[in-house]
């Protein structure tokens, strides 16, 4: 099989996880390495992942945070 590379599902899943960490979650390469090494420890296997927020939920959260920050700024300036 010259030139034909085969990948296991585990390898493909790891590549997808790296892509997510680097491009979606904006980790640095070093940060992604640390995250991957932490995920491979036995104690991390028992911890459930937090559910991902949808885009709309993220916008709502950011609007709420922005309002709270404006309120804090007004309190500081008064």
PDB file of N, CA and C in Angstrom:
ATOM      1  N   UNK A   1       0.837  -1.190   0.000  1.00  0.00           N
ATOM      2  CA  UNK A   1       0.000   0.000   0.000  1.00  0.00           C
ATOM      3  C   UNK A   1       0.879   1.249   0.000  1.00  0.00           C
ATOM      4  N   UNK A   2       1.548   1.482  -0.990  1.00  0.00           N
ATOM      5  CA  UNK A   2       2.431   2.643  -1.049  1.00  0.00           C
ATOM      6  C   UNK A   2       1.619   3.926  -1.175  1.00  0.00           C
ATOM      7  N   UNK A   3       1.855   4.859  -0.246  1.00  0.00           N
ATOM      8  CA  UNK A   3       1.232   6.169  -0.336  1.00  0.00           C
ATOM      9  C   UNK A   3      -0.192   6.254   0.186  1.00  0.00           C
ATOM     10  N   UNK A   4      -0.768   5.155   0.605  1.00  0.00           N
ATOM     11  CA  UNK A   4      -2.134   5.193   1.132  1.00  0.00           C
ATOM     12  C   UNK A   4      -2.098   5.152   2.650  1.00  0.00           C
ATOM     13  N   UNK A   5      -2.483   6.233   3.244  1.00  0.00           N
ATOM     14  CA  UNK A   5      -2.453   6.336   4.692  1.00  0.00           C
ATOM     15  C   UNK A   5      -3.845   6.041   5.239  1.00  0.00           C
ATOM     16  N   UNK A   6      -3.901   5.246   6.273  1.00  0.00           N
ATOM     17  CA  UNK A   6      -5.190   4.962   6.905  1.00  0.00           C
ATOM     18  C   UNK A   6      -5.188   5.542   8.311  1.00  0.00           C
ATOM     19  N   UNK A   7      -6.333   6.052   8.718  1.00  0.00           N
ATOM     20  CA  UNK A   7      -6.478   6.661  10.033  1.00  0.00           C
ATOM     21  C   UNK A   7      -7.537   5.916  10.821  1.00  0.00           C
ATOM     22  N   UNK A   8      -7.305   5.803  12.110  1.00  0.00           N
ATOM     23  CA  UNK A   8      -8.308   5.224  12.999  1.00  0.00           C
ATOM     24  C   UNK A   8      -9.303   6.318  13.381  1.00  0.00           C
ATOM     25  N   UNK A   9     -10.472   5.920  13.816  1.00  0.00           N
ATOM     26  CA  UNK A   9     -11.492   6.891  14.217  1.00  0.00           C
ATOM     27  C   UNK A   9     -10.981   7.774  15.351  1.00  0.00           C
ATOM     28  N   UNK A  10     -10.192   7.195  16.252  1.00  0.00           N
ATOM     29  CA  UNK A  10      -9.627   7.967  17.362  1.00  0.00           C
ATOM     30  C   UNK A  10      -8.744   9.105  16.840  1.00  0.00           C
ATOM     31  N   UNK A  11      -7.948   8.831  15.791  1.00  0.00           N
ATOM     32  CA  UNK A  11      -7.090   9.857  15.200  1.00  0.00           C
ATOM     33  C   UNK A  11      -7.925  10.985  14.592  1.00  0.00           C
ATOM     34  N   UNK A  12      -8.978  10.613  13.897  1.00  0.00           N
ATOM     35  CA  UNK A  12      -9.844  11.607  13.261  1.00  0.00           C
ATOM     36  C   UNK A  12     -10.542  12.456  14.319  1.00  0.00           C
ATOM     37  N   UNK A  13     -11.004  11.823  15.396  1.00  0.00           N
ATOM     38  CA  UNK A  13     -11.642  12.561  16.490  1.00  0.00           C
ATOM     39  C   UNK A  13     -10.665  13.545  17.129  1.00  0.00           C
ATOM     40  N   UNK A  14      -9.421  13.127  17.292  1.00  0.00           N
ATOM     41  CA  UNK A  14      -8.402  14.010  17.866  1.00  0.00           C
ATOM     42  C   UNK A  14      -8.160  15.212  16.964  1.00  0.00           C
ATOM     43  N   UNK A  15      -8.103  14.996  15.674  1.00  0.00           N
ATOM     44  CA  UNK A  15      -7.906  16.096  14.721  1.00  0.00           C
ATOM     45  C   UNK A  15      -9.071  17.080  14.803  1.00  0.00           C
ATOM     46  N   UNK A  16     -10.291  16.562  14.880  1.00  0.00           N
ATOM     47  CA  UNK A  16     -11.462  17.440  15.004  1.00  0.00           C
ATOM     48  C   UNK A  16     -11.417  18.227  16.312  1.00  0.00           C
ATOM     49  N   UNK A  17     -10.973  17.594  17.390  1.00  0.00           N
ATOM     50  CA  UNK A  17     -10.877  18.274  18.688  1.00  0.00           C
ATOM     51  C   UNK A  17      -9.832  19.386  18.638  1.00  0.00           C
ATOM     52  N   UNK A  18      -8.695  19.117  18.000  1.00  0.00           N
ATOM     53  CA  UNK A  18      -7.643  20.131  17.858  1.00  0.00           C
ATOM     54  C   UNK A  18      -8.168  21.312  17.052  1.00  0.00           C
ATOM     55  N   UNK A  19      -8.849  21.025  15.959  1.00  0.00           N
ATOM     56  CA  UNK A  19      -9.412  22.086  15.118  1.00  0.00           C
ATOM     57  C   UNK A  19     -10.388  22.938  15.922  1.00  0.00           C
ATOM     58  N   UNK A  20     -11.236  22.302  16.726  1.00  0.00           N
ATOM     59  CA  UNK A  20     -12.190  23.029  17.555  1.00  0.00           C
ATOM     60  C   UNK A  20     -11.468  23.929  18.557  1.00  0.00           C
ATOM     61  N   UNK A  21     -10.461  23.389  19.225  1.00  0.00           N
ATOM     62  CA  UNK A  21      -9.733  24.175  20.226  1.00  0.00           C
ATOM     63  C   UNK A  21      -9.033  25.378  19.598  1.00  0.00           C
ATOM     64  N   UNK A  22      -8.411  25.181  18.442  1.00  0.00           N
ATOM     65  CA  UNK A  22      -7.632  26.254  17.825  1.00  0.00           C
ATOM     66  C   UNK A  22      -8.500  27.291  17.121  1.00  0.00           C
ATOM     67  N   UNK A  23      -9.462  26.854  16.337  1.00  0.00           N
ATOM     68  CA  UNK A  23     -10.190  27.778  15.477  1.00  0.00           C
ATOM     69  C   UNK A  23     -11.516  28.259  16.053  1.00  0.00           C
ATOM     70  N   UNK A  24     -12.196  27.423  16.799  1.00  0.00           N
ATOM     71  CA  UNK A  24     -13.492  27.818  17.348  1.00  0.00           C
ATOM     72  C   UNK A  24     -13.317  28.461  18.724  1.00  0.00           C
ATOM     73  N   UNK A  25     -12.574  27.789  19.602  1.00  0.00           N
ATOM     74  CA  UNK A  25     -12.405  28.297  20.960  1.00  0.00           C
ATOM     75  C   UNK A  25     -11.199  29.223  21.095  1.00  0.00           C
ATOM     76  N   UNK A  26     -10.435  29.386  20.020  1.00  0.00           N
ATOM     77  CA  UNK A  26      -9.310  30.335  19.950  1.00  0.00           C
ATOM     78  C   UNK A  26      -8.206  30.071  20.971  1.00  0.00           C
ATOM     79  N   UNK A  27      -7.925  28.796  21.246  1.00  0.00           N
ATOM     80  CA  UNK A  27      -6.808  28.443  22.111  1.00  0.00           C
ATOM     81  C   UNK A  27      -5.501  28.675  21.357  1.00  0.00           C
ATOM     82  N   UNK A  28      -4.431  28.925  22.104  1.00  0.00           N
ATOM     83  CA  UNK A  28      -3.106  28.907  21.494  1.00  0.00           C
ATOM     84  C   UNK A  28      -2.718  27.446  21.297  1.00  0.00           C
ATOM     85  N   UNK A  29      -1.670  27.210  20.542  1.00  0.00           N
ATOM     86  CA  UNK A  29      -1.219  25.834  20.333  1.00  0.00           C
ATOM     87  C   UNK A  29      -0.831  25.209  21.670  1.00  0.00           C
ATOM     88  N   UNK A  30      -0.119  25.964  22.492  1.00  0.00           N
ATOM     89  CA  UNK A  30       0.293  25.449  23.804  1.00  0.00           C
ATOM     90  C   UNK A  30      -0.921  25.182  24.687  1.00  0.00           C
ATOM     91  N   UNK A  31      -1.890  26.080  24.652  1.00  0.00           N
ATOM     92  CA  UNK A  31      -3.108  25.881  25.432  1.00  0.00           C
ATOM     93  C   UNK A  31      -3.881  24.652  24.984  1.00  0.00           C
ATOM     94  N   UNK A  32      -3.933  24.433  23.674  1.00  0.00           N
ATOM     95  CA  UNK A  32      -4.618  23.250  23.140  1.00  0.00           C
ATOM     96  C   UNK A  32      -3.892  21.980  23.570  1.00  0.00           C
ATOM     97  N   UNK A  33      -2.565  22.022  23.568  1.00  0.00           N
ATOM     98  CA  UNK A  33      -1.789  20.856  24.022  1.00  0.00           C
ATOM     99  C   UNK A  33      -2.119  20.516  25.468  1.00  0.00           C
ATOM    100  N   UNK A  34      -2.146  21.554  26.310  1.00  0.00           N
ATOM    101  CA  UNK A  34      -2.446  21.327  27.727  1.00  0.00           C
ATOM    102  C   UNK A  34      -3.852  20.771  27.898  1.00  0.00           C
ATOM    103  N   UNK A  35      -4.801  21.323  27.159  1.00  0.00           N
ATOM    104  CA  UNK A  35      -6.185  20.858  27.260  1.00  0.00           C
ATOM    105  C   UNK A  35      -6.284  19.394  26.839  1.00  0.00           C
ATOM    106  N   UNK A  36      -5.623  19.035  25.753  1.00  0.00           N
ATOM    107  CA  UNK A  36      -5.664  17.651  25.284  1.00  0.00           C
ATOM    108  C   UNK A  36      -4.998  16.710  26.278  1.00  0.00           C
ATOM    109  N   UNK A  37      -3.884  17.147  26.871  1.00  0.00           N
ATOM    110  CA  UNK A  37      -3.214  16.267  27.833  1.00  0.00           C
ATOM    111  C   UNK A  37      -4.057  16.115  29.095  1.00  0.00           C
ATOM    112  N   UNK A  38      -4.774  17.175  29.495  1.00  0.00           N
ATOM    113  CA  UNK A  38      -5.665  17.084  30.659  1.00  0.00           C
ATOM    114  C   UNK A  38      -6.858  16.189  30.376  1.00  0.00           C
ATOM    115  N   UNK A  39      -7.347  16.199  29.141  1.00  0.00           N
ATOM    116  CA  UNK A  39      -8.498  15.367  28.785  1.00  0.00           C
ATOM    117  C   UNK A  39      -8.140  13.891  28.802  1.00  0.00           C
ATOM    118  N   UNK A  40      -6.879  13.573  28.635  1.00  0.00           N
ATOM    119  CA  UNK A  40      -6.457  12.176  28.580  1.00  0.00           C
ATOM    120  C   UNK A  40      -6.122  11.598  29.945  1.00  0.00           C
ATOM    121  N   UNK A  41      -6.269  12.393  31.014  1.00  0.00           N
ATOM    122  CA  UNK A  41      -6.019  11.864  32.348  1.00  0.00           C
ATOM    123  C   UNK A  41      -7.261  11.121  32.827  1.00  0.00           C
ATOM    124  N   UNK A  42      -7.095  10.094  33.653  1.00  0.00           N
ATOM    125  CA  UNK A  42      -8.246   9.289  34.091  1.00  0.00           C
ATOM    126  C   UNK A  42      -9.321  10.088  34.818  1.00  0.00           C
ATOM    127  N   UNK A  43      -8.920  11.069  35.659  1.00  0.00           N
ATOM    128  CA  UNK A  43      -9.935  11.803  36.406  1.00  0.00           C
ATOM    129  C   UNK A  43     -10.775  12.693  35.509  1.00  0.00           C
ATOM    130  N   UNK A  44     -10.233  13.126  34.366  1.00  0.00           N
ATOM    131  CA  UNK A  44     -11.019  13.976  33.473  1.00  0.00           C
ATOM    132  C   UNK A  44     -12.074  13.188  32.721  1.00  0.00           C
ATOM    133  N   UNK A  45     -11.903  11.889  32.606  1.00  0.00           N
ATOM    134  CA  UNK A  45     -12.881  11.063  31.899  1.00  0.00           C
ATOM    135  C   UNK A  45     -14.207  11.021  32.648  1.00  0.00           C
ATOM    136  N   UNK A  46     -14.164  11.168  33.980  1.00  0.00           N
ATOM    137  CA  UNK A  46     -15.390  11.073  34.763  1.00  0.00           C
ATOM    138  C   UNK A  46     -16.147  12.396  34.823  1.00  0.00           C
ATOM    139  N   UNK A  47     -15.500  13.482  34.447  1.00  0.00           N
ATOM    140  CA  UNK A  47     -16.138  14.791  34.494  1.00  0.00           C
ATOM    141  C   UNK A  47     -16.932  14.998  33.207  1.00  0.00           C
ATOM    142  N   UNK A  48     -18.192  15.368  33.362  1.00  0.00           N
ATOM    143  CA  UNK A  48     -19.007  15.614  32.183  1.00  0.00           C
ATOM    144  C   UNK A  48     -18.666  16.973  31.597  1.00  0.00           C
ATOM    145  N   UNK A  49     -18.737  17.069  30.264  1.00  0.00           N
ATOM    146  CA  UNK A  49     -18.506  18.338  29.605  1.00  0.00           C
ATOM    147  C   UNK A  49     -19.700  19.239  29.826  1.00  0.00           C
ATOM    148  N   UNK A  50     -19.429  20.534  29.984  1.00  0.00           N
ATOM    149  CA  UNK A  50     -20.520  21.479  30.104  1.00  0.00           C
ATOM    150  C   UNK A  50     -21.202  21.587  28.747  1.00  0.00           C
ATOM    151  N   UNK A  51     -22.516  21.717  28.737  1.00  0.00           N
ATOM    152  CA  UNK A  51     -23.201  21.857  27.455  1.00  0.00           C
ATOM    153  C   UNK A  51     -22.812  23.164  26.779  1.00  0.00           C
ATOM    154  N   UNK A  52     -22.705  23.121  25.483  1.00  0.00           N
ATOM    155  CA  UNK A  52     -22.351  24.305  24.712  1.00  0.00           C
ATOM    156  C   UNK A  52     -23.575  25.190  24.558  1.00  0.00           C
ATOM    157  N   UNK A  53     -23.371  26.488  24.658  1.00  0.00           N
ATOM    158  CA  UNK A  53     -24.463  27.431  24.450  1.00  0.00           C
ATOM    159  C   UNK A  53     -24.675  27.617  22.956  1.00  0.00           C
ATOM    160  N   UNK A  54     -25.904  27.898  22.591  1.00  0.00           N
ATOM    161  CA  UNK A  54     -26.178  28.211  21.196  1.00  0.00           C
ATOM    162  C   UNK A  54     -25.749  29.645  20.937  1.00  0.00           C
ATOM    163  N   UNK A  55     -25.693  30.031  19.694  1.00  0.00           N
ATOM    164  CA  UNK A  55     -25.308  31.391  19.339  1.00  0.00           C
ATOM    165  C   UNK A  55     -26.226  32.425  19.967  1.00  0.00           C
ATOM    166  N   UNK A  56     -27.538  32.160  19.944  1.00  0.00           N
ATOM    167  CA  UNK A  56     -28.497  33.096  20.529  1.00  0.00           C
ATOM    168  C   UNK A  56     -28.297  33.216  22.031  1.00  0.00           C
ATOM    169  N   UNK A  57     -28.032  32.106  22.693  1.00  0.00           N
ATOM    170  CA  UNK A  57     -27.808  32.137  24.137  1.00  0.00           C
ATOM    171  C   UNK A  57     -26.556  32.935  24.456  1.00  0.00           C
ATOM    172  N   UNK A  58     -25.516  32.793  23.632  1.00  0.00           N
ATOM    173  CA  UNK A  58     -24.287  33.552  23.849  1.00  0.00           C
ATOM    174  C   UNK A  58     -24.551  35.043  23.724  1.00  0.00           C
ATOM    175  N   UNK A  59     -25.344  35.442  22.737  1.00  0.00           N
ATOM    176  CA  UNK A  59     -25.662  36.856  22.546  1.00  0.00           C
ATOM    177  C   UNK A  59     -26.420  37.383  23.759  1.00  0.00           C
ATOM    178  N   UNK A  60     -27.381  36.617  24.241  1.00  0.00           N
ATOM    179  CA  UNK A  60     -28.149  37.044  25.415  1.00  0.00           C
ATOM    180  C   UNK A  60     -27.250  37.197  26.636  1.00  0.00           C
ATOM    181  N   UNK A  61     -26.337  36.271  26.814  1.00  0.00           N
ATOM    182  CA  UNK A  61     -25.403  36.341  27.945  1.00  0.00           C
ATOM    183  C   UNK A  61     -24.527  37.581  27.828  1.00  0.00           C
ATOM    184  N   UNK A  62     -24.024  37.846  26.631  1.00  0.00           N
ATOM    185  CA  UNK A  62     -23.167  39.017  26.428  1.00  0.00           C
ATOM    186  C   UNK A  62     -23.931  40.317  26.659  1.00  0.00           C
ATOM    187  N   UNK A  63     -25.178  40.380  26.224  1.00  0.00           N
ATOM    188  CA  UNK A  63     -25.991  41.579  26.448  1.00  0.00           C
ATOM    189  C   UNK A  63     -26.192  41.803  27.943  1.00  0.00           C
ATOM    190  N   UNK A  64     -26.453  40.730  28.676  1.00  0.00           N
ATOM    191  CA  UNK A  64     -26.637  40.834  30.127  1.00  0.00           C
ATOM    192  C   UNK A  64     -25.352  41.313  30.802  1.00  0.00           C
ATOM    193  N   UNK A  65     -24.226  40.740  30.411  1.00  0.00           N
ATOM    194  CA  UNK A  65     -22.934  41.138  30.985  1.00  0.00           C
ATOM    195  C   UNK A  65     -22.645  42.596  30.676  1.00  0.00           C
ATOM    196  N   UNK A  66     -22.930  43.006  29.443  1.00  0.00           N
ATOM    197  CA  UNK A  66     -22.690  44.394  29.043  1.00  0.00           C
ATOM    198  C   UNK A  66     -23.514  45.348  29.911  1.00  0.00           C
ATOM    199  N   UNK A  67     -24.775  44.996  30.138  1.00  0.00           N
ATOM    200  CA  UNK A  67     -25.625  45.827  30.987  1.00  0.00           C
ATOM    201  C   UNK A  67     -25.090  45.933  32.406  1.00  0.00           C
ATOM    202  N   UNK A  68     -24.628  44.814  32.929  1.00  0.00           N
ATOM    203  CA  UNK A  68     -24.069  44.818  34.285  1.00  0.00           C
ATOM    204  C   UNK A  68     -22.799  45.660  34.356  1.00  0.00           C
ATOM    205  N   UNK A  69     -21.973  45.583  33.323  1.00  0.00           N
ATOM    206  CA  UNK A  69     -20.746  46.380  33.300  1.00  0.00           C
ATOM    207  C   UNK A  69     -21.061  47.871  33.204  1.00  0.00           C
ATOM    208  N   UNK A  70     -22.059  48.232  32.395  1.00  0.00           N
ATOM    209  CA  UNK A  70     -22.460  49.639  32.298  1.00  0.00           C
ATOM    210  C   UNK A  70     -22.953  50.147  33.645  1.00  0.00           C
ATOM    211  N   UNK A  71     -23.725  49.311  34.337  1.00  0.00           N
ATOM    212  CA  UNK A  71     -24.238  49.686  35.650  1.00  0.00           C
ATOM    213  C   UNK A  71     -23.092  49.895  36.640  1.00  0.00           C
ATOM    214  N   UNK A  72     -22.123  49.000  36.619  1.00  0.00           N
ATOM    215  CA  UNK A  72     -20.958  49.145  37.500  1.00  0.00           C
ATOM    216  C   UNK A  72     -20.185  50.416  37.185  1.00  0.00           C
ATOM    217  N   UNK A  73     -20.024  50.706  35.896  1.00  0.00           N
ATOM    218  CA  UNK A  73     -19.297  51.905  35.485  1.00  0.00           C
ATOM    219  C   UNK A  73     -20.025  53.163  35.952  1.00  0.00           C
ATOM    220  N   UNK A  74     -21.353  53.166  35.845  1.00  0.00           N
ATOM    221  CA  UNK A  74     -22.135  54.308  36.323  1.00  0.00           C
ATOM    222  C   UNK A  74     -21.960  54.491  37.824  1.00  0.00           C
ATOM    223  N   UNK A  75     -21.940  53.380  38.568  1.00  0.00           N
ATOM    224  CA  UNK A  75     -21.751  53.463  40.021  1.00  0.00           C
ATOM    225  C   UNK A  75     -20.373  54.002  40.371  1.00  0.00           C
ATOM    226  N   UNK A  76     -19.375  53.620  39.606  1.00  0.00           N
ATOM    227  CA  UNK A  76     -18.011  54.093  39.863  1.00  0.00           C
ATOM    228  C   UNK A  76     -17.902  55.580  39.567  1.00  0.00           C
ATOM    229  N   UNK A  77     -18.532  56.021  38.482  1.00  0.00           N
ATOM    230  CA  UNK A  77     -18.434  57.420  38.059  1.00  0.00           C
ATOM    231  C   UNK A  77     -19.319  58.358  38.874  1.00  0.00           C
ATOM    232  N   UNK A  78     -20.243  57.832  39.658  1.00  0.00           N
ATOM    233  CA  UNK A  78     -21.142  58.724  40.416  1.00  0.00           C
ATOM    234  C   UNK A  78     -20.627  59.008  41.809  1.00  0.00           C
TER     235      UNK A  78
END
